[in-house]
Coordinates of C-alpha atoms in Angstrom, one line a residue:
M970 CA 135.9 62.8 158.4
D971 CA 139.7 62.8 159.8
A972 CA 140.7 59.5 158.8
Q973 CA 144.9 60.8 160.3
G974 CA 142.9 61.6 163.5
R975 CA 142.1 57.7 164.1
G976 CA 144.9 56.3 162.8
R977 CA 144.3 55.9 159.4
A978 CA 146.4 57.0 155.9
D979 CA 144.5 60.0 154.1
D980 CA 143.9 58.2 151.2
I981 CA 141.6 55.5 152.7
D982 CA 137.9 56.4 152.4
P983 CA 135.7 56.6 155.5
A984 CA 133.1 55.3 153.5
D985 CA 135.0 51.7 152.5
Q986 CA 135.7 51.0 156.4
W987 CA 132.2 50.2 156.8
V988 CA 131.5 46.4 156.3
L989 CA 128.5 44.5 156.0
N990 CA 128.7 42.1 158.2
P991 CA 126.8 38.8 157.1
N992 CA 125.6 37.3 160.1
T993 CA 124.1 40.3 161.8
G994 CA 123.3 42.3 158.6
E995 CA 124.3 45.4 159.7
Y996 CA 127.2 47.1 159.4
E997 CA 130.3 47.6 160.9
L998 CA 133.6 49.9 161.4
R999 CA 135.8 47.1 159.7
L1000 CA 140.0 49.0 160.8
S1001 CA 143.4 47.5 159.3
N1002 CA 145.2 45.6 161.8
S1003 CA 148.1 47.9 162.3
A1004 CA 146.8 50.3 163.4
P1005 CA 144.6 51.1 166.4
Q1006 CA 141.0 51.0 166.8
S1007 CA 140.5 54.2 168.6
S1008 CA 142.0 57.8 169.0
V1009 CA 139.7 58.0 172.1
P1010 CA 141.8 57.6 176.1
G1011 CA 141.9 54.2 177.4
Q1012 CA 139.4 55.6 180.2
R1013 CA 136.5 56.0 177.0
R1014 CA 138.1 51.9 176.0
A1015 CA 135.2 50.5 178.7
A1016 CA 132.5 52.9 177.0
D1017 CA 133.1 52.6 173.8
R1018 CA 132.8 48.6 174.6
G1019 CA 129.3 49.2 176.4
A1020 CA 128.3 51.1 173.1
R1021 CA 129.6 48.7 170.9
D1022 CA 127.8 45.5 172.5
A1023 CA 124.1 48.3 173.2
V1024 CA 124.0 48.5 168.9
H1025 CA 125.0 44.4 168.5
T1026 CA 128.7 45.4 167.1
R1027 CA 131.8 42.3 168.1
T1028 CA 133.9 43.7 166.5
A1029 CA 137.4 42.8 169.4
S1030 CA 140.5 45.6 169.1
P1031 CA 143.7 45.4 167.0
R1032 CA 145.7 45.8 169.8
R1033 CA 144.3 43.0 172.2
R1034 CA 141.7 40.9 171.8
A1035 CA 138.5 40.9 173.4
P1036 CA 138.1 37.8 176.0
E1037 CA 135.0 36.0 175.2
A1038 CA 132.8 35.3 177.3
P1039 CA 131.8 31.3 178.1
G1040 CA 129.5 29.8 176.1
R1041 CA 129.4 32.8 173.4
E1042 CA 130.2 31.2 169.9
V1043 CA 132.3 33.4 167.3
P1044 CA 131.3 33.4 163.9
P1045 CA 134.0 31.3 161.9
Q1046 CA 135.3 34.5 160.1
R1047 CA 135.6 36.5 162.8
R1048 CA 138.9 34.2 163.8
R1049 CA 140.3 34.2 160.4
R1050 CA 141.8 36.7 158.6
A1051 CA 140.8 37.6 155.1
A1052 CA 143.4 37.0 152.5
P1053 CA 145.3 40.1 151.5
D1054 CA 143.5 40.5 147.8
E1055 CA 140.4 38.7 149.3
P1056 CA 138.1 41.5 149.4
L1057 CA 136.4 41.9 152.8
P1058 CA 133.0 40.7 153.2
G1059 CA 130.6 43.6 151.8
R1060 CA 132.9 45.4 149.6
R1061 CA 131.8 47.2 146.8
G1062 CA 131.5 45.4 143.7
R1063 CA 132.0 42.1 145.4
R1064 CA 128.8 41.8 147.1
P1065 CA 126.2 39.3 146.2
A1066 CA 123.3 40.7 145.0
K1067 CA 120.9 39.0 148.2
K1068 CA 123.1 41.1 150.9
K1069 CA 121.5 44.1 149.1
S1070 CA 118.1 43.6 151.2
K1071 CA 119.8 42.9 154.2
A1072 CA 121.3 46.3 153.5
K1073 CA 119.0 48.7 152.9
K1074 CA 117.1 46.6 156.1
A1075 CA 119.5 47.2 158.2
F1076 CA 120.1 51.1 157.3
M1077 CA 116.5 52.3 156.9
W1078 CA 115.9 50.6 161.0
T1079 CA 119.1 53.1 162.1
G1080 CA 117.6 55.7 160.2
G1081 CA 113.0 57.1 160.3
T1082 CA 111.9 60.1 160.0
M1083 CA 113.5 62.2 162.4
A1084 CA 113.4 66.0 162.8
F1085 CA 116.1 68.5 162.6
V1086 CA 119.8 67.6 163.9
L1087 CA 118.6 65.3 165.6
V1088 CA 118.2 62.8 163.2
A1089 CA 122.4 63.2 161.9
V1090 CA 123.5 62.7 165.8
G1091 CA 121.2 59.6 166.1
T1092 CA 121.6 57.6 163.5
A1093 CA 125.5 58.1 163.5
G1094 CA 125.7 57.8 166.7
Y1095 CA 124.8 54.4 165.9
L1096 CA 126.8 53.3 163.4
Y1097 CA 130.2 55.3 164.7
L1098 CA 129.8 56.1 168.9
R1099 CA 133.5 55.9 169.6
H1100 CA 135.1 58.7 167.1
L1101 CA 131.3 61.0 167.5
E1102 CA 132.4 60.9 171.1
G1103 CA 134.3 63.6 171.5
N1104 CA 133.3 65.4 168.9
V1105 CA 129.7 67.2 170.8
T1106 CA 130.2 69.9 173.0
T1107 CA 127.9 70.0 176.7
T1108 CA 126.4 72.2 179.0
D1109 CA 125.7 71.3 182.7
V1110 CA 122.4 73.7 182.4
G1111 CA 121.4 72.0 186.1
S1112 CA 117.6 72.2 186.9
A1113 CA 116.9 73.9 184.2
G1114 CA 116.3 70.1 181.9
K1115 CA 116.8 66.3 182.9
D1116 CA 119.5 64.4 184.1
G1117 CA 118.6 61.6 181.4
F1118 CA 116.8 60.4 178.5
S1119 CA 113.4 58.3 179.2
K1120 CA 112.2 56.2 176.2
D1121 CA 108.9 55.6 177.5
E1122 CA 107.8 59.2 178.1
A1123 CA 107.3 62.4 176.0
F1124 CA 110.0 64.8 176.0
N1125 CA 110.4 68.1 174.4
I1126 CA 113.4 69.3 173.1
L1127 CA 114.7 72.9 173.4
I1128 CA 116.4 73.7 169.4
I1129 CA 117.7 76.7 169.5
G1130 CA 120.1 78.3 166.5
T1131 CA 121.9 80.7 167.4
D1132 CA 124.3 83.9 165.2
K1133 CA 127.2 83.8 166.2
R1134 CA 130.2 85.0 163.7
T1135 CA 132.1 81.4 164.9
G1136 CA 133.5 78.8 162.0
A1137 CA 135.5 80.2 159.1
G1138 CA 133.4 82.1 156.3
N1139 CA 130.7 83.8 159.2
E1140 CA 132.1 87.0 159.8
G1141 CA 129.4 88.7 157.5
Y1142 CA 126.7 86.9 158.9
G1143 CA 124.2 87.7 162.2
D1144 CA 125.1 90.8 164.6
K1145 CA 129.0 91.8 164.8
G1146 CA 130.3 91.0 168.0
S1147 CA 127.3 89.2 168.9
V1148 CA 127.7 86.6 171.9
G1149 CA 125.2 84.5 170.2
H1150 CA 122.0 84.9 170.5
A1151 CA 118.6 82.5 170.0
D1152 CA 117.9 83.1 166.4
T1153 CA 116.6 80.6 165.3
T1154 CA 114.6 78.8 168.7
I1155 CA 112.1 75.8 167.9
L1156 CA 110.6 73.9 171.0
L1157 CA 109.8 69.7 168.9
H1158 CA 107.4 68.0 171.5
V1159 CA 107.1 64.0 170.8
S1160 CA 104.3 62.3 172.0
K1161 CA 105.0 59.1 174.0
D1162 CA 103.1 57.0 171.7
R1163 CA 106.1 58.1 169.6
T1164 CA 102.7 58.5 166.5
N1165 CA 103.3 62.3 166.5
A1166 CA 105.8 65.1 166.5
T1167 CA 104.9 69.1 167.2
A1168 CA 107.4 71.7 166.3
L1169 CA 106.6 75.4 167.8
S1170 CA 109.0 77.9 166.7
I1171 CA 109.2 81.0 169.0
P1172 CA 109.3 84.2 167.3
R1173 CA 113.0 86.0 168.3
D1174 CA 111.0 89.4 168.3
L1175 CA 108.6 88.0 171.1
I1176 CA 108.4 90.3 174.4
V1177 CA 108.7 87.4 177.7
D1178 CA 109.9 88.2 180.8
I1179 CA 113.5 86.6 181.4
P1180 CA 113.5 84.7 184.8
D1181 CA 116.7 84.2 187.2
C1182 CA 118.9 82.0 185.4
P1183 CA 121.5 79.7 188.0
T1184 CA 124.4 79.3 185.5
I1185 CA 126.6 76.7 186.2
Q1186 CA 130.6 78.0 185.9
E1187 CA 133.7 76.6 184.7
D1188 CA 135.1 76.3 188.2
G1189 CA 131.9 74.2 188.9
S1190 CA 130.1 77.2 191.0
E1191 CA 127.4 78.7 190.3
K1192 CA 126.0 82.3 189.9
I1193 CA 122.5 83.7 189.4
I1194 CA 122.2 85.9 186.1
P1195 CA 119.1 88.0 187.0
G1196 CA 116.2 88.3 185.1
L1197 CA 114.5 90.9 182.6
Q1198 CA 111.2 92.4 181.9
G1199 CA 108.9 92.8 179.3
V1200 CA 112.2 92.3 176.8
R1201 CA 112.7 90.1 173.5
F1202 CA 112.8 86.1 173.8
N1203 CA 116.9 86.3 172.4
R1204 CA 118.2 88.3 174.7
S1205 CA 118.0 85.0 176.6
L1206 CA 120.6 83.6 175.5
G1207 CA 124.1 84.8 175.0
E1208 CA 123.9 88.5 177.1
N1209 CA 125.1 89.0 180.4
G1210 CA 126.4 85.1 180.9
R1211 CA 123.0 83.9 180.0
D1212 CA 123.3 79.5 178.7
A1213 CA 120.7 77.5 176.5
G1214 CA 119.5 76.6 180.2
C1215 CA 118.4 80.7 180.9
T1216 CA 116.8 79.9 177.6
M1217 CA 114.7 76.8 179.0
R1218 CA 113.7 78.3 182.1
T1219 CA 112.1 81.3 179.8
V1220 CA 110.6 78.9 177.6
K1221 CA 109.4 77.7 180.8
E1222 CA 107.8 81.0 181.6
A1223 CA 106.4 81.7 178.3
T1224 CA 104.4 78.8 177.6
G1225 CA 103.8 76.8 180.7
I1226 CA 105.6 74.2 178.3
Q1227 CA 109.1 72.4 180.1
P1228 CA 111.7 71.6 178.2
D1229 CA 113.5 68.9 178.6
H1230 CA 116.9 69.2 177.2
F1231 CA 118.5 71.1 174.3
M1232 CA 120.7 70.9 171.1
M1233 CA 122.4 74.4 170.0
A1234 CA 123.8 74.9 166.6
D1235 CA 125.4 78.3 164.9
F1236 CA 125.4 78.9 161.0
N1237 CA 128.2 76.4 160.6
A1238 CA 125.2 73.8 161.0
V1239 CA 123.5 74.4 158.5
K1240 CA 126.3 74.8 156.0
T1241 CA 128.4 71.5 156.6
L1242 CA 124.7 69.4 157.3
T1243 CA 123.2 70.3 153.7
T1244 CA 127.3 69.9 151.9
A1245 CA 126.6 66.0 154.2
V1246 CA 123.3 64.9 152.3
D1247 CA 124.5 67.1 149.2
G1248 CA 122.2 69.3 149.5
V1249 CA 117.5 69.8 150.5
T1250 CA 115.6 70.7 147.8
V1251 CA 113.4 74.0 148.0
C1252 CA 110.9 75.5 146.2
V1253 CA 110.0 79.5 145.8
E1254 CA 107.2 80.8 144.0
K1255 CA 108.7 83.4 142.2
A1256 CA 112.5 84.6 141.4
V1257 CA 114.9 85.8 144.7
N1258 CA 116.9 88.5 144.3
D1259 CA 118.4 89.3 147.6
K1260 CA 121.0 91.7 148.5
E1261 CA 120.8 91.3 152.2
S1262 CA 121.8 87.9 152.3
K1263 CA 122.6 87.2 148.9
L1264 CA 120.0 85.0 148.1
R1265 CA 120.1 83.9 144.4
L1266 CA 117.1 81.6 143.3
P1267 CA 114.7 80.6 140.5
A1268 CA 111.2 79.8 140.1
G1269 CA 110.4 76.8 140.9
E1270 CA 112.2 73.6 142.7
S1271 CA 116.2 73.9 143.2
K1272 CA 118.8 72.6 145.0
I1273 CA 120.9 74.7 147.6
E1274 CA 123.3 73.1 150.5
G1275 CA 126.1 74.8 152.2
E1276 CA 126.3 78.8 152.0
Q1277 CA 123.1 79.3 149.4
A1278 CA 121.1 76.9 152.4
L1279 CA 122.1 79.4 155.0
A1280 CA 121.8 82.3 153.1
F1281 CA 118.0 80.6 151.9
L1282 CA 117.2 80.6 156.0
R1283 CA 118.9 84.2 156.8
T1284 CA 116.6 85.8 154.1
R1285 CA 113.7 87.6 155.2
H1286 CA 113.1 90.6 152.9
S1287 CA 112.1 88.5 150.3
W1288 CA 108.8 86.5 152.2
G1289 CA 105.0 88.2 153.1
N1290 CA 105.9 90.9 154.9
Q1291 CA 109.3 90.5 155.4
G1292 CA 109.0 90.1 158.9
D1293 CA 110.4 87.4 160.9
L1294 CA 107.2 85.7 161.5
D1295 CA 107.6 84.6 157.2
R1296 CA 111.2 83.8 157.7
I1297 CA 110.2 81.4 160.2
K1298 CA 107.4 79.3 157.7
V1299 CA 110.4 79.6 155.3
Q1300 CA 112.4 77.9 157.9
Q1301 CA 109.8 75.1 158.8
Q1302 CA 109.3 74.3 155.2
F1303 CA 113.1 74.4 154.8
L1304 CA 113.4 72.1 157.6
G1305 CA 110.5 69.3 156.3
S1306 CA 112.3 69.3 152.9
L1307 CA 116.2 68.1 155.6
M1308 CA 113.2 65.4 157.1
R1309 CA 112.6 64.0 154.0
K1310 CA 116.1 64.5 152.4
M1311 CA 117.1 62.8 155.8
S1312 CA 115.0 59.6 155.8
S1313 CA 115.0 59.0 152.2
S1314 CA 116.2 55.5 150.7
D1315 CA 119.5 57.4 148.8
T1316 CA 121.1 59.2 152.3
L1317 CA 120.0 56.5 154.2
T1318 CA 122.1 53.7 152.1
N1319 CA 125.0 55.4 151.7
P1320 CA 127.9 54.6 154.6
K1321 CA 129.5 57.8 152.8
K1322 CA 126.8 60.3 153.1
L1323 CA 125.9 59.2 157.3
V1324 CA 129.6 59.5 158.1
N1325 CA 129.8 62.8 156.6
L1326 CA 126.6 63.6 158.5
A1327 CA 127.3 62.6 161.1
E1328 CA 130.6 64.4 161.6
A1329 CA 129.7 67.3 160.6
A1330 CA 126.0 66.7 163.1
T1331 CA 128.4 66.3 166.3
K1332 CA 131.0 69.0 165.5
A1333 CA 128.3 71.7 165.1
L1334 CA 126.4 70.6 168.2
T1335 CA 126.1 72.1 172.1
V1336 CA 123.6 69.9 174.1
D1337 CA 122.8 69.2 177.2
T1338 CA 124.5 67.0 179.4
G1339 CA 122.0 64.9 179.9
I1340 CA 121.6 64.0 176.3
G1341 CA 125.4 64.6 176.5
K1342 CA 126.5 61.1 175.4
V1343 CA 126.4 59.7 171.3
S1344 CA 124.9 56.6 172.2
T1345 CA 122.0 58.7 174.7
L1346 CA 121.3 60.8 171.5
K1347 CA 121.5 57.6 169.3
D1348 CA 118.9 57.0 171.3
V1349 CA 117.1 59.7 171.0
A1350 CA 117.0 59.6 167.1
L1351 CA 115.4 55.6 167.2
Q1352 CA 112.4 56.6 169.2
L1353 CA 112.0 59.8 166.9
K1354 CA 112.5 57.5 163.9
Q1355 CA 109.6 56.4 164.6
V1356 CA 107.0 59.2 164.2
P1357 CA 105.6 59.6 160.6
T1358 CA 106.2 63.0 158.8
K1359 CA 102.5 62.7 157.8
N1360 CA 102.2 63.4 161.7
I1361 CA 105.3 66.0 162.2
T1362 CA 103.3 69.0 162.7
F1363 CA 104.7 72.5 161.9
L1364 CA 103.7 75.8 163.5
T1365 CA 104.2 78.9 165.5
V1366 CA 103.5 81.0 169.2
P1367 CA 100.6 82.6 168.2
V1368 CA 100.7 86.4 168.2
R1369 CA 99.8 89.7 167.3
D1370 CA 101.7 92.9 167.2
N1371 CA 103.2 94.4 170.0
P1372 CA 100.1 97.2 170.8
A1373 CA 103.0 99.3 172.8
E1374 CA 104.8 99.8 169.9
K1375 CA 103.6 102.6 167.6
V1376 CA 106.4 101.2 165.5
K1377 CA 105.5 97.4 164.5
A1378 CA 108.6 95.2 165.7
T1379 CA 108.0 93.0 168.4
V1380 CA 104.8 90.9 169.4
V1381 CA 103.2 88.9 172.2
V1382 CA 101.7 86.0 172.5
D1383 CA 97.7 86.1 171.4
E1384 CA 95.3 85.3 174.7
S1385 CA 93.4 84.2 172.5
S1386 CA 94.4 81.1 171.3
A1387 CA 97.7 80.6 172.1
P1388 CA 97.4 78.7 175.7
Q1389 CA 95.5 76.6 173.9
V1390 CA 98.4 75.3 172.1
F1391 CA 100.6 75.3 174.5
Q1392 CA 98.4 72.8 176.8
M1393 CA 97.2 70.7 174.3
I1394 CA 101.7 70.0 173.8
K1395 CA 101.4 69.6 177.7
N1396 CA 99.0 67.3 177.7
D1397 CA 100.4 65.6 174.7
T1398 CA 97.8 66.4 172.6
S1399 CA 98.3 65.7 168.6
F1400 CA 98.0 68.3 166.1
T1401 CA 97.4 65.8 163.5
E1402 CA 95.0 62.3 163.0
V1403 CA 96.4 59.8 165.0
K1404 CA 94.1 56.4 164.4
K1405 CA 95.1 54.2 166.8
K1406 CA 94.2 50.4 167.6
E1407 CA 92.2 50.1 170.7
A1408 CA 89.9 47.0 170.6
K1409 CA 88.9 46.8 173.9
E1410 CA 88.4 50.9 174.3
K1411 CA 86.8 50.9 171.4
A1412 CA 84.5 47.6 172.6
A1413 CA 83.1 49.2 175.9
I1414 CA 82.5 52.6 173.8
A1415 CA 80.2 50.3 171.9
A1416 CA 78.7 48.9 174.7
R1417 CA 78.5 51.6 177.1
L1418 CA 76.8 54.3 174.2
K1419 CA 75.2 51.9 171.5
G1420 CA 71.7 53.4 170.5
E1421 CA 70.4 56.9 169.2
K1422 CA 72.2 60.6 169.7
A1423 CA 70.2 62.7 171.5
D1424 CA 70.3 66.2 168.5
A1425 CA 72.9 68.6 170.5
S1426 CA 70.8 71.5 170.8
E1427 CA 69.1 69.0 172.9
V1428 CA 72.0 68.2 175.4
R1429 CA 71.4 69.1 179.1
V1430 CA 75.1 69.5 181.1
Q1431 CA 76.4 71.6 183.4
I1432 CA 80.3 71.6 183.6
L1433 CA 82.4 71.2 186.9
N1434 CA 86.3 72.0 187.4
G1435 CA 87.7 68.9 189.3
G1436 CA 91.3 69.0 188.3
A1437 CA 91.6 71.2 184.9
P1438 CA 93.9 74.4 184.5
G1439 CA 91.7 77.1 185.8
G1440 CA 89.4 78.8 183.1
S1441 CA 88.4 75.2 182.2
A1442 CA 85.8 75.1 182.8
Q1443 CA 83.7 78.1 181.1
A1444 CA 86.5 77.8 178.5
Q1445 CA 84.9 74.3 177.6
L1446 CA 81.2 75.8 178.0
T1447 CA 81.4 78.7 175.3
W1448 CA 83.5 76.2 172.7
L1449 CA 80.3 73.9 173.5
Q1450 CA 78.1 76.8 172.9
T1451 CA 79.2 78.9 170.1
E1452 CA 80.6 75.6 168.9
A1453 CA 79.6 72.2 169.3
G1454 CA 75.9 73.4 169.6
V1455 CA 74.9 72.4 172.9
T1456 CA 73.2 75.6 174.4
K1457 CA 71.7 74.0 177.0
S1458 CA 75.1 73.7 179.1
E1459 CA 76.1 75.6 182.1
N1460 CA 79.1 76.1 184.0
A1461 CA 78.6 75.0 188.0
G1462 CA 82.0 75.8 189.1
N1463 CA 84.8 73.3 190.9
A1464 CA 84.2 70.2 191.7
D1465 CA 83.9 69.3 196.1
A1466 CA 87.5 67.3 195.1
T1467 CA 90.2 66.6 192.6
Q1468 CA 90.1 63.7 190.0
A1469 CA 92.9 62.3 187.8
K1470 CA 90.2 61.8 184.8
T1471 CA 87.1 63.2 183.0
T1472 CA 84.2 62.3 183.7
L1473 CA 80.5 62.5 182.4
E1474 CA 77.6 61.3 185.3
Y1475 CA 74.4 60.4 183.6
A1476 CA 70.7 59.0 184.3
P1477 CA 69.4 55.9 182.3
E1478 CA 67.1 58.1 180.5
Q1479 CA 69.9 60.6 179.8
A1480 CA 71.7 58.4 177.8
D1481 CA 70.8 59.4 174.1
Q1482 CA 72.8 62.7 175.5
A1483 CA 75.6 61.1 177.1
R1484 CA 75.8 59.5 173.9
R1485 CA 76.0 62.9 172.1
L1486 CA 77.9 64.6 174.5
A1487 CA 80.7 62.0 174.2
D1488 CA 80.3 61.9 170.3
I1489 CA 81.2 65.6 170.4
M1490 CA 84.2 65.7 173.3
G1491 CA 85.3 62.4 172.0
L1492 CA 85.2 60.9 175.8
S1493 CA 86.1 57.3 176.1
G1494 CA 83.5 54.0 177.5
S1495 CA 85.3 54.2 181.3
M1496 CA 85.1 58.2 181.3
M1497 CA 81.4 57.5 180.6
K1498 CA 79.6 56.6 185.0
P1499 CA 75.8 55.7 184.8
G1500 CA 74.6 57.7 187.7
K1501 CA 72.0 60.4 189.3
S1502 CA 71.2 63.8 187.3
V1503 CA 71.0 66.8 189.2
T1504 CA 69.0 70.0 188.1
N1505 CA 69.7 72.7 186.2
A1506 CA 69.5 76.8 186.7
Q1507 CA 65.7 76.2 184.6
G1508 CA 65.1 73.5 187.5
L1509 CA 64.9 70.6 184.4
P1510 CA 67.4 67.4 185.4
T1511 CA 71.0 67.8 183.1
M1512 CA 73.6 65.6 182.9
T1513 CA 77.4 66.7 184.8
L1514 CA 80.8 67.0 183.7
T1515 CA 83.3 67.3 185.7
L1516 CA 87.1 68.0 183.6
G1517 CA 89.9 66.0 185.3
E1518 CA 93.3 66.6 185.7
D1519 CA 93.6 65.0 181.9
F1520 CA 92.0 67.9 180.7
K1521 CA 93.4 68.3 177.0
G1522 CA 91.7 72.0 176.1
A1523 CA 88.0 73.6 174.9
G1524 CA 87.4 72.2 172.0
V1525 CA 89.9 69.4 172.0
K1526 CA 89.1 66.2 171.7
M1527 CA 89.8 63.3 174.9
N1528 CA 90.6 60.7 172.9
S1529 CA 93.7 62.8 171.2
S1530 CA 92.4 61.9 167.6
A1531 CA 91.9 65.3 166.6
A1532 CA 92.4 68.9 167.6
A1533 CA 89.7 71.7 166.5
T1534 CA 93.0 74.6 166.9
P1535 CA 91.3 77.5 165.2
N1536 CA 93.2 80.3 163.5
V1537 CA 96.7 78.6 163.8
P1538 CA 98.5 78.0 160.9
R1539 CA 100.4 75.1 160.4
S1540 CA 101.5 72.5 158.6
T1541 CA 103.7 68.8 158.5
A1542 CA 106.7 67.9 157.3
D1543 CA 105.6 65.0 154.8
K1544 CA 104.5 68.2 152.3
A1545 CA 106.4 70.1 150.0
Q1546 CA 105.3 73.7 149.7
C1547 CA 106.6 76.8 147.9
A1548 CA 108.4 79.9 150.0
S1549 CA 106.3 82.7 148.1

């Protein structure tokens, strides 16, 4: 952190300027009386005051004391100066033992489990909004993203790592003269209830169609950049002036998932972030001596940072089949380790690390204007911190070799499994087991479904599509027959009307069959609809399953407790793995 840039002397340790407020149990920036409190121009002071209010910080400006609100009591220690030889409250070496627990509690509240660079930005934004505000670069992506951030909805953030050679010491990385392609791309989905998150890696060599892209020019005008068909995904950024909004539109075109915001970082981000946390622990099964990336590591665990961390992420020829897909797996393992390090007490209780982390992250980031304020990034991180690492899933877009190539260099979407993955993310479905406390729902299920359950082979049901994506009835039928043993099922086409919720209608004498199907599909009590049976193709009475707009995909339980995703490799952020 540039202390001189904030009006202080070079010999002041930035971490020493953060002290514990004994009344709030939170850390605050304490400046000398002779120095200006902010290097931000006057027009930003009002926003600064709002940011301080958002984090309950009541430190008055040294230049002009903020007026006290009527009836607002100011704590006595805020009205007097400390004696020259009296250490400020919370200084190292003089902090009362009982305050340590408060400090730890405060930092644990601001930290938590987060993802990639969002972690650092949000945590530091809570501590130091004013200075960091000027570090973040923004891009107006227009209609490609949302105007603001909602704390009450699921959200998707596209994290983009470029191969542009910006920054000192990066001349030898990436392609010479690269305009900054989408070298590493992860679509991060965070669930509405904040119980789980999914980080979907998108291969740079995936063949996609890049749509026409409206971009905002420096003078405020709009320019349409023509799209491309059947090209590598990484060309969605940089080439012909394409910005991150073009990459967001390409992701929507390829997956059907709408990114809400983006965060983009260059080579410097990896180097500075890993250095700020004093290194990240990684593991390799065999010793690595990669001539291309210059990575050298012994077998087993190592702590890496800076140039070595960047080399680890850029290494390709030492993993698996030496392809980009194997490199993606290693990158996911690295990110899991970085998350664990950022959420560790060693980081969260160290003011100096947090300040360094904040400076490093915000200077390396470019984001969309919808989340361009550090106060908003703080809100994003506070939502992310609620997600346990065990429920953060890493996976890659299911792909197969491009059949149009003799020499395998690119991949295409695997239509046998990718649509289900995309649909699960769109429908906010977890890829991990998430236990939810739904007492009322459990009571309703128990009341309606108590009794014996028929064998799956005895369940007779016809399936109607009443609002689910096209082909859902046939896909669910296939899954029920081949995976669940419900062989007496049939596709009855489309329902007469669209309905928001999936329902199962059954006659009283079919209650045992209804209980079995409800168990197989994870149907809730409110989805069970006692009524009449219909006649199937064999002239036998059968139940009616109508797939509504809430249908989560073939084989996916409606209660979101689990997802059946055969042949889709994945990992979670809480488990350390060794690269091979």
